[in-house]
Every structure is written in structure tokens, then in C-alpha cells.
């Protein structure tokens, strides 16, 4: 038997989630964010599945765009961080990419370029995330310079990113929106603001474009789930099987450091999945997994290639039984990646992007 660990990717669920993002903002166009290899799902497969729906894709860097172009994806692609050096402009033009401009040096390089055709530009404003972008006071001048260079720049949009759109406390989000509104009104700029949480929960952030990322993959980014976010469908199921079962008396330590000690006579299932596959080693005892579609709990520290789960209350579990680390079990039971992330003191983004290349991806749907 081959090692049973596999990431099943449901491309129909991806399309469902993309359509949900569109339905949340019907007057806005949704650029599907495919960076970090499609949040670990395989950017090329995701792009092919969304090609007929999405007017544009977004990635973090030119290398990710090249991967999509080499796979034959012709859809416009936005570079969310723009170029990292001026020499990339040639490729931006050759590959027909769109680019964010977040810094003076990028703007100067763009305007200094000998342009064969203009490049669609998303001017990035730092409205409060304090990561990338022009300060609002500087953004107006940058906008006007770009707008005055139609040989170099076309389809100018104003872009910004929210720090707290996922929180129920909307105080800081409202401050960011206020700064953006003031700026956009003066410029009559089309806006691209909303990430997944803002797409789901902040109607005032919907502009000409929105940029859903993690919600496309079925993760709910909101601090407090909404009726809409509950309609998201999981795209990845990380699936494995039990490769050994042990019967232990009470009082026996399990795994490295003996972190978990059997509180009663226990059955322990050994799962073929570990941190060498990307499963988070910070998973605490009690982190849920599904064994034959029933809830079981991580018991003991995650190892590189294996982990141990308490299956004392699942007598039908045996060697070869299905284990779902997150996603949907064969019996239809669901274990959300967000719930697993909470037990690992992290977020779904790190779990999904962290699934390592040695885990084969198996694609379903969207044929
Ligand atoms: C600039 C930008 N836009 C959009 C996104 C998508 O965010 P999310 O995955 O929360 O929807 C990201 C993700 O980090 C981003 O950096």
C-alpha cells in the first residue's frame, strides 16, 4: 500500500466559493487571489478551474505569474506587490501583467521605462495596515503623475488592504475606510479594497474590484461567522489512514516527551501524517481529527511523519481506517480547517499554505 496521505482538492467547491464572493458584491469584479500556489491548493489547477469565471487572478510575484502563463493561463494577472526590481518591467509587459505600485521607486521605474504599451496599474495606498503603500497624503500626487502618463499606465485603480476587516470590532476598519473615502472622492478613483473578510462582511468596502483569497478555499476568515460565510465549502481535504493501532494500559506516555499520558486503558491510532507533511507541530492534545468520520483527538506531540490519536471510543477504527486531518470525511462529516487552526494557535492560511510538496494533490470536479 502506498503512503495514504493525500490532499484531495474539490475544484467544484472552489467555483462555488468564487461565485459566493461574486454574489456578495454583484457590482464589483472579483480578482481571485492565487498566490502561495493557490494557498497550497495548486495555483495552476485552481486557475484552470476558475478561468471561465474570473476576470483576473492575483499573485505575489512575477515568478508565480510566470508559472501560470507557462501553464497556458491567459487571464490577466495582477502582481499584488508589483515589481521587486526595475528589470522585471520588461516581463510585466511581455506577459501582459497588471501591477501594484506601492513605492516611489516603482513609480519612477514605471515612468522611466521605454513603453511599448501601457501597463494596468493598481496604486497602493497605506490606509492603516502600515505594510505597503503610499501614505494618503502622498497618494494623490502619485495618482496624478500616473494618470498623466497614458503611454505608460492604463486602467488606474486605487488599492488598499485592511488590517482588521475580520474583527467584530469595526473601529479600526472604519478609520481605514474614512481615509480611503476622503482620498478617492478627490480623485474619482475606482477602488479595489476588499479581501475575504471585507467581501463577506463589509459592504461599504466593495469597489470596482474586490480581492477574495482565503474564502475561495473554503475557510471562514470572520471572527464571528455570518450566514454567508457559513455557506463556504471546504476545498481541501487532508486525508490519511491509520497505519498502526496500539492498546495501552492507563498511565502510559505516548510520543516524544510523553506529553500525553493515557488516562485510562486506551487505543491509540498512528496516523501517516506529520510536520514533515506540513501538519502543525503546535497541535495540542485534543486537536480534532476525524477517524472513520467520527471525532477523535490528537494525543501526544506530532512527529515528522506520524501523529497519534486517541481512538478508545471508536472501536471500529483499525489499521487502514480513514483519517481526515481537515475537510470532509467519506461519511460526509466535516472538520473545518479553521477549527484545527485554533487548536494550533494559528490561522487556516498557515495550515493550507503549509502542506508540503511531498503530499500528493488529487483533483476532483470542474472538468
Ligand atoms: C494585498 C492582498 N490582497 C488580498 C489578499 C487576500 O486576502 P484574504 O486571503 O484574506 O482574502 C491578500 C492576502 O494576504 C493580500 O495580501
mmCIF file of C-alpha atoms and ligand atoms in Angstrom:
data_model
loop_
_atom_site.group_PDB
_atom_site.id
_atom_site.type_symbol
_atom_site.label_atom_id
_atom_site.label_comp_id
_atom_site.label_asym_id
_atom_site.label_seq_id
_atom_site.Cartn_x
_atom_site.Cartn_y
_atom_site.Cartn_z
ATOM 1 C CA UNK A 1 0.000 0.000 0.000
ATOM 2 C CA UNK A 2 1.306 3.486 -0.905
ATOM 3 C CA UNK A 3 1.582 6.022 1.895
ATOM 4 C CA UNK A 4 -2.055 7.025 2.327
ATOM 5 C CA UNK A 5 -1.632 10.759 2.950
ATOM 6 C CA UNK A 6 -3.208 12.856 0.205
ATOM 7 C CA UNK A 7 -4.698 16.318 -0.245
ATOM 8 C CA UNK A 8 -7.979 15.988 -2.098
ATOM 9 C CA UNK A 9 -8.876 19.246 -3.842
ATOM 10 C CA UNK A 10 -12.511 19.841 -4.755
ATOM 11 C CA UNK A 11 -12.495 22.297 -7.659
ATOM 12 C CA UNK A 12 -16.296 22.487 -7.752
ATOM 13 C CA UNK A 13 -16.158 23.790 -4.173
ATOM 14 C CA UNK A 14 -13.628 26.388 -5.330
ATOM 15 C CA UNK A 15 -16.035 27.538 -8.034
ATOM 16 C CA UNK A 16 -18.895 27.605 -5.531
ATOM 17 C CA UNK A 17 -16.860 29.821 -3.195
ATOM 18 C CA UNK A 18 -15.805 32.115 -6.034
ATOM 19 C CA UNK A 19 -19.445 32.517 -7.060
ATOM 20 C CA UNK A 20 -20.334 33.268 -3.442
ATOM 21 C CA UNK A 21 -17.674 36.015 -3.401
ATOM 22 C CA UNK A 22 -19.177 37.453 -6.602
ATOM 23 C CA UNK A 23 -22.688 37.324 -5.194
ATOM 24 C CA UNK A 24 -21.582 39.308 -2.141
ATOM 25 C CA UNK A 25 -20.539 42.187 -4.386
ATOM 26 C CA UNK A 26 -22.544 41.937 -7.596
ATOM 27 C CA UNK A 27 -21.434 45.313 -8.971
ATOM 28 C CA UNK A 28 -17.782 44.590 -8.354
ATOM 29 C CA UNK A 29 -15.381 42.284 -10.167
ATOM 30 C CA UNK A 30 -13.632 39.604 -8.133
ATOM 31 C CA UNK A 31 -9.941 39.023 -8.723
ATOM 32 C CA UNK A 32 -9.224 35.509 -7.483
ATOM 33 C CA UNK A 33 -6.127 35.510 -5.285
ATOM 34 C CA UNK A 34 -3.927 32.543 -6.232
ATOM 35 C CA UNK A 35 -0.673 33.477 -4.513
ATOM 36 C CA UNK A 36 1.356 30.974 -2.497
ATOM 37 C CA UNK A 37 0.470 28.278 -5.020
ATOM 38 C CA UNK A 38 -3.216 28.914 -4.647
ATOM 39 C CA UNK A 39 -2.971 28.939 -0.825
ATOM 40 C CA UNK A 40 -1.437 25.475 -1.095
ATOM 41 C CA UNK A 41 -4.082 24.054 -3.423
ATOM 42 C CA UNK A 42 -2.093 24.307 -6.667
ATOM 43 C CA UNK A 43 -2.338 27.646 -8.457
ATOM 44 C CA UNK A 44 -2.423 26.200 -11.964
ATOM 45 C CA UNK A 45 -5.256 23.769 -11.236
ATOM 46 C CA UNK A 46 -7.189 26.499 -9.416
ATOM 47 C CA UNK A 47 -6.638 28.960 -12.264
ATOM 48 C CA UNK A 48 -7.867 26.414 -14.813
ATOM 49 C CA UNK A 49 -10.939 25.765 -12.682
ATOM 50 C CA UNK A 50 -11.748 29.483 -12.431
ATOM 51 C CA UNK A 51 -10.642 30.620 -15.884
ATOM 52 C CA UNK A 52 -14.137 30.913 -17.316
ATOM 53 C CA UNK A 53 -15.450 32.794 -14.249
ATOM 54 C CA UNK A 54 -12.726 35.163 -13.064
ATOM 55 C CA UNK A 55 -11.758 38.319 -14.970
ATOM 56 C CA UNK A 56 -8.339 38.393 -13.258
ATOM 57 C CA UNK A 57 -6.050 36.486 -10.915
ATOM 58 C CA UNK A 58 -3.680 37.911 -8.303
ATOM 59 C CA UNK A 59 -0.276 36.619 -7.235
ATOM 60 C CA UNK A 60 2.536 37.948 -5.071
ATOM 61 C CA UNK A 61 5.397 37.996 -7.538
ATOM 62 C CA UNK A 62 6.402 37.588 -11.146
ATOM 63 C CA UNK A 63 7.601 34.006 -10.647
ATOM 64 C CA UNK A 64 4.075 32.993 -9.655
ATOM 65 C CA UNK A 65 2.697 34.771 -12.720
ATOM 66 C CA UNK A 66 5.210 33.016 -14.988
ATOM 67 C CA UNK A 67 4.077 29.639 -13.633
ATOM 68 C CA UNK A 68 0.509 30.457 -14.638
ATOM 69 C CA UNK A 69 1.467 31.806 -18.063
ATOM 70 C CA UNK A 70 3.669 28.755 -18.769
ATOM 71 C CA UNK A 71 0.656 26.578 -17.974
ATOM 72 C CA UNK A 72 -1.284 28.428 -20.655
ATOM 73 C CA UNK A 73 -3.359 30.696 -18.402
ATOM 74 C CA UNK A 74 -4.157 33.809 -20.461
ATOM 75 C CA UNK A 75 -6.345 35.613 -17.879
ATOM 76 C CA UNK A 76 -4.994 38.983 -16.658
ATOM 77 C CA UNK A 77 -2.781 38.570 -13.589
ATOM 78 C CA UNK A 78 -2.148 41.298 -11.008
ATOM 79 C CA UNK A 79 1.164 41.435 -9.145
ATOM 80 C CA UNK A 80 -0.031 42.430 -5.674
ATOM 81 C CA UNK A 81 3.390 43.703 -4.626
ATOM 82 C CA UNK A 82 4.322 44.948 -8.073
ATOM 83 C CA UNK A 83 7.885 44.524 -9.226
ATOM 84 C CA UNK A 84 10.817 43.795 -6.922
ATOM 85 C CA UNK A 85 13.337 45.345 -9.322
ATOM 86 C CA UNK A 86 13.039 47.605 -12.353
ATOM 87 C CA UNK A 87 14.286 44.928 -14.770
ATOM 88 C CA UNK A 88 11.049 42.994 -14.200
ATOM 89 C CA UNK A 89 9.070 45.602 -16.113
ATOM 90 C CA UNK A 90 10.056 44.012 -19.406
ATOM 91 C CA UNK A 91 8.462 40.733 -18.325
ATOM 92 C CA UNK A 92 5.417 42.513 -16.924
ATOM 93 C CA UNK A 93 4.828 43.939 -20.346
ATOM 94 C CA UNK A 94 5.718 40.766 -22.268
ATOM 95 C CA UNK A 95 3.416 38.617 -20.113
ATOM 96 C CA UNK A 96 0.580 41.148 -20.169
ATOM 97 C CA UNK A 97 0.546 41.517 -16.377
ATOM 98 C CA UNK A 98 -1.035 44.193 -14.226
ATOM 99 C CA UNK A 99 0.902 45.575 -11.312
ATOM 100 C CA UNK A 100 0.531 47.272 -7.984
ATOM 101 C CA UNK A 101 2.700 50.326 -7.424
ATOM 102 C CA UNK A 102 3.361 50.818 -3.733
ATOM 103 C CA UNK A 103 6.610 52.818 -3.660
ATOM 104 C CA UNK A 104 8.257 55.842 -5.209
ATOM 105 C CA UNK A 105 10.993 53.774 -6.811
ATOM 106 C CA UNK A 106 8.411 51.586 -8.584
ATOM 107 C CA UNK A 107 6.585 54.642 -9.854
ATOM 108 C CA UNK A 108 9.811 56.210 -11.138
ATOM 109 C CA UNK A 109 10.882 52.980 -12.842
ATOM 110 C CA UNK A 110 7.498 52.638 -14.495
ATOM 111 C CA UNK A 111 7.507 56.184 -15.825
ATOM 112 C CA UNK A 112 11.146 55.971 -16.937
ATOM 113 C CA UNK A 113 10.517 52.815 -18.964
ATOM 114 C CA UNK A 114 10.537 52.957 -22.747
ATOM 115 C CA UNK A 115 6.935 51.790 -23.088
ATOM 116 C CA UNK A 116 5.670 49.705 -25.979
ATOM 117 C CA UNK A 117 2.232 49.666 -24.415
ATOM 118 C CA UNK A 118 0.746 50.937 -21.169
ATOM 119 C CA UNK A 119 0.536 48.668 -18.118
ATOM 120 C CA UNK A 120 -2.639 48.479 -15.978
ATOM 121 C CA UNK A 121 -1.657 49.834 -12.558
ATOM 122 C CA UNK A 122 -3.189 49.499 -9.103
ATOM 123 C CA UNK A 123 -1.819 52.310 -6.948
ATOM 124 C CA UNK A 124 -1.464 51.028 -3.423
ATOM 125 C CA UNK A 125 -2.318 53.312 -0.526
ATOM 126 C CA UNK A 126 -1.404 52.648 3.073
ATOM 127 C CA UNK A 127 -4.700 53.475 4.749
ATOM 128 C CA UNK A 128 -3.659 51.924 8.061
ATOM 129 C CA UNK A 129 -2.175 48.464 7.570
ATOM 130 C CA UNK A 130 1.280 50.111 7.592
ATOM 131 C CA UNK A 131 2.847 47.475 5.432
ATOM 132 C CA UNK A 132 2.989 48.585 1.780
ATOM 133 C CA UNK A 133 1.661 51.646 0.007
ATOM 134 C CA UNK A 134 1.834 55.407 -0.315
ATOM 135 C CA UNK A 135 0.721 57.408 2.692
ATOM 136 C CA UNK A 136 -2.656 59.023 1.929
ATOM 137 C CA UNK A 137 -1.001 62.473 1.819
ATOM 138 C CA UNK A 138 1.427 61.264 -0.875
ATOM 139 C CA UNK A 139 -1.046 59.138 -2.799
ATOM 140 C CA UNK A 140 -2.820 61.987 -4.518
ATOM 141 C CA UNK A 141 0.368 63.268 -6.167
ATOM 142 C CA UNK A 142 1.353 59.725 -7.166
ATOM 143 C CA UNK A 143 -2.092 59.162 -8.649
ATOM 144 C CA UNK A 144 -1.931 62.367 -10.675
ATOM 145 C CA UNK A 145 1.520 61.532 -12.055
ATOM 146 C CA UNK A 146 0.390 58.072 -13.130
ATOM 147 C CA UNK A 147 -2.851 59.394 -14.582
ATOM 148 C CA UNK A 148 -0.869 61.913 -16.614
ATOM 149 C CA UNK A 149 1.226 59.174 -18.272
ATOM 150 C CA UNK A 150 -1.190 57.316 -20.578
ATOM 151 C CA UNK A 151 1.673 55.906 -22.661
ATOM 152 C CA UNK A 152 2.966 54.101 -19.574
ATOM 153 C CA UNK A 153 -0.105 53.489 -17.458
ATOM 154 C CA UNK A 154 -3.702 52.472 -18.114
ATOM 155 C CA UNK A 155 -6.746 51.311 -16.110
ATOM 156 C CA UNK A 156 -5.559 53.033 -12.964
ATOM 157 C CA UNK A 157 -7.202 51.767 -9.754
ATOM 158 C CA UNK A 158 -6.732 52.744 -6.135
ATOM 159 C CA UNK A 159 -5.915 49.759 -3.963
ATOM 160 C CA UNK A 160 -5.600 49.308 -0.215
ATOM 161 C CA UNK A 161 -5.603 46.483 2.301
ATOM 162 C CA UNK A 162 -7.452 46.154 5.614
ATOM 163 C CA UNK A 163 -5.797 45.151 8.868
ATOM 164 C CA UNK A 164 -8.930 44.232 10.812
ATOM 165 C CA UNK A 165 -11.817 43.557 8.419
ATOM 166 C CA UNK A 166 -12.282 40.152 10.085
ATOM 167 C CA UNK A 167 -12.973 41.560 13.561
ATOM 168 C CA UNK A 168 -16.398 42.231 15.039
ATOM 169 C CA UNK A 169 -14.989 45.484 16.431
ATOM 170 C CA UNK A 170 -15.166 47.659 13.318
ATOM 171 C CA UNK A 171 -13.433 50.702 14.845
ATOM 172 C CA UNK A 172 -10.131 50.500 13.005
ATOM 173 C CA UNK A 173 -11.736 49.289 9.782
ATOM 174 C CA UNK A 174 -13.937 52.394 9.847
ATOM 175 C CA UNK A 175 -10.872 54.626 10.268
ATOM 176 C CA UNK A 176 -9.221 52.996 7.252
ATOM 177 C CA UNK A 177 -12.417 53.398 5.206
ATOM 178 C CA UNK A 178 -12.660 57.063 6.196
ATOM 179 C CA UNK A 179 -9.133 57.784 4.926
ATOM 180 C CA UNK A 180 -9.828 55.927 1.676
ATOM 181 C CA UNK A 181 -13.137 57.643 1.061
ATOM 182 C CA UNK A 182 -11.587 61.070 1.502
ATOM 183 C CA UNK A 183 -8.816 60.227 -0.934
ATOM 184 C CA UNK A 184 -10.979 58.505 -3.544
ATOM 185 C CA UNK A 185 -13.568 61.271 -3.657
ATOM 186 C CA UNK A 186 -10.964 63.834 -4.661
ATOM 187 C CA UNK A 187 -9.563 61.581 -7.356
ATOM 188 C CA UNK A 188 -12.738 59.899 -8.588
ATOM 189 C CA UNK A 189 -10.706 56.717 -8.389
ATOM 190 C CA UNK A 190 -12.094 53.234 -8.931
ATOM 191 C CA UNK A 191 -11.356 51.201 -5.811
ATOM 192 C CA UNK A 192 -10.026 47.741 -5.065
ATOM 193 C CA UNK A 193 -10.135 47.259 -1.309
ATOM 194 C CA UNK A 194 -11.878 44.170 -0.032
ATOM 195 C CA UNK A 195 -10.093 40.970 0.955
ATOM 196 C CA UNK A 196 -12.169 37.935 2.001
ATOM 197 C CA UNK A 197 -13.462 39.231 5.344
ATOM 198 C CA UNK A 198 -14.402 42.598 3.857
ATOM 199 C CA UNK A 199 -16.054 40.855 0.905
ATOM 200 C CA UNK A 200 -18.160 38.841 3.329
ATOM 201 C CA UNK A 201 -18.942 41.405 5.978
ATOM 202 C CA UNK A 202 -18.173 44.994 4.953
ATOM 203 C CA UNK A 203 -20.430 46.098 2.086
ATOM 204 C CA UNK A 204 -19.016 49.623 2.207
ATOM 205 C CA UNK A 205 -15.626 48.272 1.086
ATOM 206 C CA UNK A 206 -16.871 46.895 -2.221
ATOM 207 C CA UNK A 207 -15.465 48.900 -5.088
ATOM 208 C CA UNK A 208 -14.816 48.346 -8.772
ATOM 209 C CA UNK A 209 -12.857 45.224 -7.772
ATOM 210 C CA UNK A 210 -12.513 43.022 -4.709
ATOM 211 C CA UNK A 211 -9.767 40.533 -3.881
ATOM 212 C CA UNK A 212 -11.062 37.387 -2.187
ATOM 213 C CA UNK A 213 -8.347 34.954 -1.171
ATOM 214 C CA UNK A 214 -8.809 32.508 1.656
ATOM 215 C CA UNK A 215 -12.605 32.375 1.329
ATOM 216 C CA UNK A 216 -12.169 30.850 -2.138
ATOM 217 C CA UNK A 217 -10.603 27.865 -0.445
ATOM 218 C CA UNK A 218 -13.497 27.475 1.977
ATOM 219 C CA UNK A 219 -12.011 28.977 5.111
ATOM 220 C CA UNK A 220 -14.148 31.423 7.069
ATOM 221 C CA UNK A 221 -11.990 34.465 7.868
ATOM 222 C CA UNK A 222 -14.516 36.181 10.123
ATOM 223 C CA UNK A 223 -14.107 36.374 13.879
ATOM 224 C CA UNK A 224 -17.841 35.763 14.122
ATOM 225 C CA UNK A 225 -19.238 33.619 11.313
ATOM 226 C CA UNK A 226 -22.053 35.086 9.219
ATOM 227 C CA UNK A 227 -24.904 33.396 7.354
ATOM 228 C CA UNK A 228 -22.893 33.856 4.141
ATOM 229 C CA UNK A 229 -19.554 32.670 5.491
ATOM 230 C CA UNK A 230 -21.271 29.505 6.666
ATOM 231 C CA UNK A 231 -22.082 28.742 3.034
ATOM 232 C CA UNK A 232 -18.393 28.414 2.146
ATOM 233 C CA UNK A 233 -17.436 24.897 1.106
ATOM 234 C CA UNK A 234 -14.081 23.337 2.053
ATOM 235 C CA UNK A 235 -11.834 22.840 -0.952
ATOM 236 C CA UNK A 236 -9.010 20.793 0.572
ATOM 237 C CA UNK A 237 -9.464 17.566 2.478
ATOM 238 C CA UNK A 238 -6.214 16.391 4.017
ATOM 239 C CA UNK A 239 -6.779 12.673 4.218
ATOM 240 C CA UNK A 240 -4.725 9.775 5.536
ATOM 241 C CA UNK A 241 -5.209 6.456 7.309
ATOM 242 C CA UNK A 242 -4.255 4.582 10.461
ATOM 243 C CA UNK A 243 -1.055 2.626 9.899
ATOM 244 C CA UNK A 244 -0.911 1.062 13.375
ATOM 245 C CA UNK A 245 -3.136 0.631 16.414
ATOM 246 C CA UNK A 246 -1.873 0.072 19.962
ATOM 247 C CA UNK A 247 -3.673 -0.977 23.136
ATOM 248 C CA UNK A 248 -2.151 0.637 26.208
ATOM 249 C CA UNK A 249 -2.939 0.453 29.931
ATOM 250 C CA UNK A 250 -3.647 3.620 31.911
ATOM 251 C CA UNK A 251 -0.627 5.733 32.807
ATOM 252 C CA UNK A 252 1.454 5.195 29.647
ATOM 253 C CA UNK A 253 3.092 8.216 27.979
ATOM 254 C CA UNK A 254 2.634 8.495 24.213
ATOM 255 C CA UNK A 255 5.063 10.057 21.717
ATOM 256 C CA UNK A 256 8.055 12.394 22.116
ATOM 257 C CA UNK A 257 8.467 13.729 25.615
ATOM 258 C CA UNK A 258 5.494 11.698 26.827
ATOM 259 C CA UNK A 259 3.328 14.810 26.685
ATOM 260 C CA UNK A 260 0.093 12.823 26.690
ATOM 261 C CA UNK A 261 -0.391 10.045 29.210
ATOM 262 C CA UNK A 262 -3.205 7.532 28.822
ATOM 263 C CA UNK A 263 -5.845 8.495 31.403
ATOM 264 C CA UNK A 264 -7.477 5.046 31.124
ATOM 265 C CA UNK A 265 -6.847 1.852 29.191
ATOM 266 C CA UNK A 266 -6.646 3.343 25.698
ATOM 267 C CA UNK A 267 -6.488 2.529 21.998
ATOM 268 C CA UNK A 268 -4.039 4.729 20.134
ATOM 269 C CA UNK A 269 -4.148 5.096 16.364
ATOM 270 C CA UNK A 270 -0.981 6.032 14.499
ATOM 271 C CA UNK A 271 -1.715 8.292 11.503
ATOM 272 C CA UNK A 272 0.540 8.690 8.457
ATOM 273 C CA UNK A 273 0.868 12.473 8.635
ATOM 274 C CA UNK A 274 3.320 14.685 10.467
ATOM 275 C CA UNK A 275 5.018 18.033 10.476
ATOM 276 C CA UNK A 276 7.195 16.810 7.600
ATOM 277 C CA UNK A 277 3.991 16.974 5.573
ATOM 278 C CA UNK A 278 3.073 20.402 6.889
ATOM 279 C CA UNK A 279 0.734 19.376 9.710
ATOM 280 C CA UNK A 280 1.341 21.861 12.501
ATOM 281 C CA UNK A 281 3.545 20.562 15.302
ATOM 282 C CA UNK A 282 1.874 23.062 17.631
ATOM 283 C CA UNK A 283 -1.311 20.960 17.610
ATOM 284 C CA UNK A 284 -2.249 20.479 21.258
ATOM 285 C CA UNK A 285 -3.635 17.319 22.784
ATOM 286 C CA UNK A 286 -7.330 17.363 21.953
ATOM 287 C CA UNK A 287 -6.912 18.829 18.447
ATOM 288 C CA UNK A 288 -9.763 17.225 16.488
ATOM 289 C CA UNK A 289 -9.324 14.728 13.661
ATOM 290 C CA UNK A 290 -11.927 12.520 12.031
ATOM 291 C CA UNK A 291 -11.381 8.766 12.195
ATOM 292 C CA UNK A 292 -13.897 6.812 10.092
ATOM 293 C CA UNK A 293 -15.813 10.089 10.044
ATOM 294 C CA UNK A 294 -16.008 10.305 13.851
ATOM 295 C CA UNK A 295 -14.308 12.861 16.046
ATOM 296 C CA UNK A 296 -11.101 11.766 17.709
ATOM 297 C CA UNK A 297 -8.330 13.798 19.309
ATOM 298 C CA UNK A 298 -4.609 14.249 18.856
ATOM 299 C CA UNK A 299 -2.852 12.532 21.759
ATOM 300 C CA UNK A 300 0.843 13.321 22.078
ATOM 301 C CA UNK A 301 3.238 15.529 20.116
ATOM 302 C CA UNK A 302 3.113 15.449 16.334
ATOM 303 C CA UNK A 303 6.192 13.708 14.877
ATOM 304 C CA UNK A 304 7.774 14.318 11.471
ATOM 305 C CA UNK A 305 5.942 11.570 9.598
ATOM 306 C CA UNK A 306 3.308 10.396 12.042
ATOM 307 C CA UNK A 307 0.935 11.502 14.734
ATOM 308 C CA UNK A 308 -1.037 9.667 17.397
ATOM 309 C CA UNK A 309 -4.747 9.940 18.114
ATOM 310 C CA UNK A 310 -6.938 8.592 20.865
ATOM 311 C CA UNK A 311 -9.423 6.162 19.284
ATOM 312 C CA UNK A 312 -10.555 4.492 22.503
ATOM 313 C CA UNK A 313 -14.171 5.471 21.813
ATOM 314 C CA UNK A 314 -14.091 4.424 18.162
ATOM 315 C CA UNK A 315 -13.871 0.621 18.429
ATOM 316 C CA UNK A 316 -14.476 0.134 14.698
ATOM 317 C CA UNK A 317 -11.271 2.044 13.856
ATOM 318 C CA UNK A 318 -8.498 -0.290 12.696
ATOM 319 C CA UNK A 319 -5.378 -0.300 10.571
ATOM 320 C CA UNK A 320 -6.326 1.237 7.204
ATOM 321 C CA UNK A 321 -9.243 3.265 8.599
ATOM 322 C CA UNK A 322 -9.762 6.691 7.051
ATOM 323 C CA UNK A 323 -8.384 9.698 8.938
ATOM 324 C CA UNK A 324 -9.267 13.266 7.940
ATOM 325 C CA UNK A 325 -6.978 15.947 9.333
ATOM 326 C CA UNK A 326 -9.280 18.641 7.955
ATOM 327 C CA UNK A 327 -12.002 18.683 5.339
ATOM 328 C CA UNK A 328 -14.781 16.212 4.626
ATOM 329 C CA UNK A 329 -14.782 12.521 5.547
ATOM 330 C CA UNK A 330 -16.246 9.775 3.358
ATOM 331 C CA UNK A 331 -19.391 9.728 5.538
ATOM 332 C CA UNK A 332 -19.920 13.467 4.894
ATOM 333 C CA UNK A 333 -18.727 14.633 8.322
ATOM 334 C CA UNK A 334 -16.873 17.946 8.181
ATOM 335 C CA UNK A 335 -13.865 19.118 10.161
ATOM 336 C CA UNK A 336 -13.124 22.763 9.321
ATOM 337 C CA UNK A 337 -9.531 23.839 8.824
ATOM 338 C CA UNK A 338 -10.364 26.909 10.915
ATOM 339 C CA UNK A 339 -11.210 24.718 13.903
ATOM 340 C CA UNK A 340 -7.951 22.797 13.555
ATOM 341 C CA UNK A 341 -6.035 26.076 13.242
ATOM 342 C CA UNK A 342 -7.472 27.322 16.544
ATOM 343 C CA UNK A 343 -6.032 24.247 18.295
ATOM 344 C CA UNK A 344 -2.639 25.013 16.734
ATOM 345 C CA UNK A 345 -2.695 28.667 17.830
ATOM 346 C CA UNK A 346 -2.594 29.698 14.197
ATOM 347 C CA UNK A 347 -4.849 30.528 11.229
ATOM 348 C CA UNK A 348 -6.102 28.456 8.327
ATOM 349 C CA UNK A 349 -3.776 30.350 5.966
ATOM 350 C CA UNK A 350 -0.666 28.809 7.511
ATOM 351 C CA UNK A 351 -2.123 25.306 7.581
ATOM 352 C CA UNK A 352 -3.269 25.424 3.949
ATOM 353 C CA UNK A 353 -0.138 27.054 2.538
ATOM 354 C CA UNK A 354 1.964 24.813 4.751
ATOM 355 C CA UNK A 355 1.001 21.489 3.157
ATOM 356 C CA UNK A 356 4.361 20.397 1.771
ATOM 357 C CA UNK A 357 5.140 19.113 -1.732
ATOM 358 C CA UNK A 358 5.554 15.509 -0.579
ATOM 359 C CA UNK A 359 1.780 15.385 -0.063
ATOM 360 C CA UNK A 360 0.250 14.478 -3.429
ATOM 361 C CA UNK A 361 -2.637 16.684 -4.571
ATOM 362 C CA UNK A 362 -5.577 14.832 -6.150
ATOM 363 C CA UNK A 363 -8.060 16.975 -8.051
ATOM 364 C CA UNK A 364 -11.786 16.417 -8.374
ATOM 365 C CA UNK A 365 -14.527 18.252 -10.236
ATOM 366 C CA UNK A 366 -14.511 21.278 -12.588
ATOM 367 C CA UNK A 367 -13.756 19.020 -15.551
HETATM 368 C C1 LIG B 1 -2.890 42.646 -0.965
HETATM 369 C C2 LIG B 1 -3.744 41.469 -0.676
HETATM 370 N N1 LIG B 1 -4.981 41.426 -1.191
HETATM 371 C C3 LIG B 1 -5.811 40.384 -0.965
HETATM 372 C C4 LIG B 1 -5.402 39.322 -0.184
HETATM 373 C C5 LIG B 1 -6.373 38.210 0.095
HETATM 374 O O1 LIG B 1 -6.653 38.174 1.467
HETATM 375 P P1 LIG B 1 -7.632 37.062 2.054
HETATM 376 O O2 LIG B 1 -6.931 35.756 1.837
HETATM 377 O O3 LIG B 1 -7.735 37.388 3.497
HETATM 378 O O4 LIG B 1 -8.883 37.171 1.296
HETATM 379 C C6 LIG B 1 -4.134 39.338 0.382
HETATM 380 C C7 LIG B 1 -3.706 38.229 1.227
HETATM 381 O O5 LIG B 1 -2.870 38.270 2.068
HETATM 382 C C8 LIG B 1 -3.273 40.443 0.127
HETATM 383 O O6 LIG B 1 -2.038 40.498 0.641
#
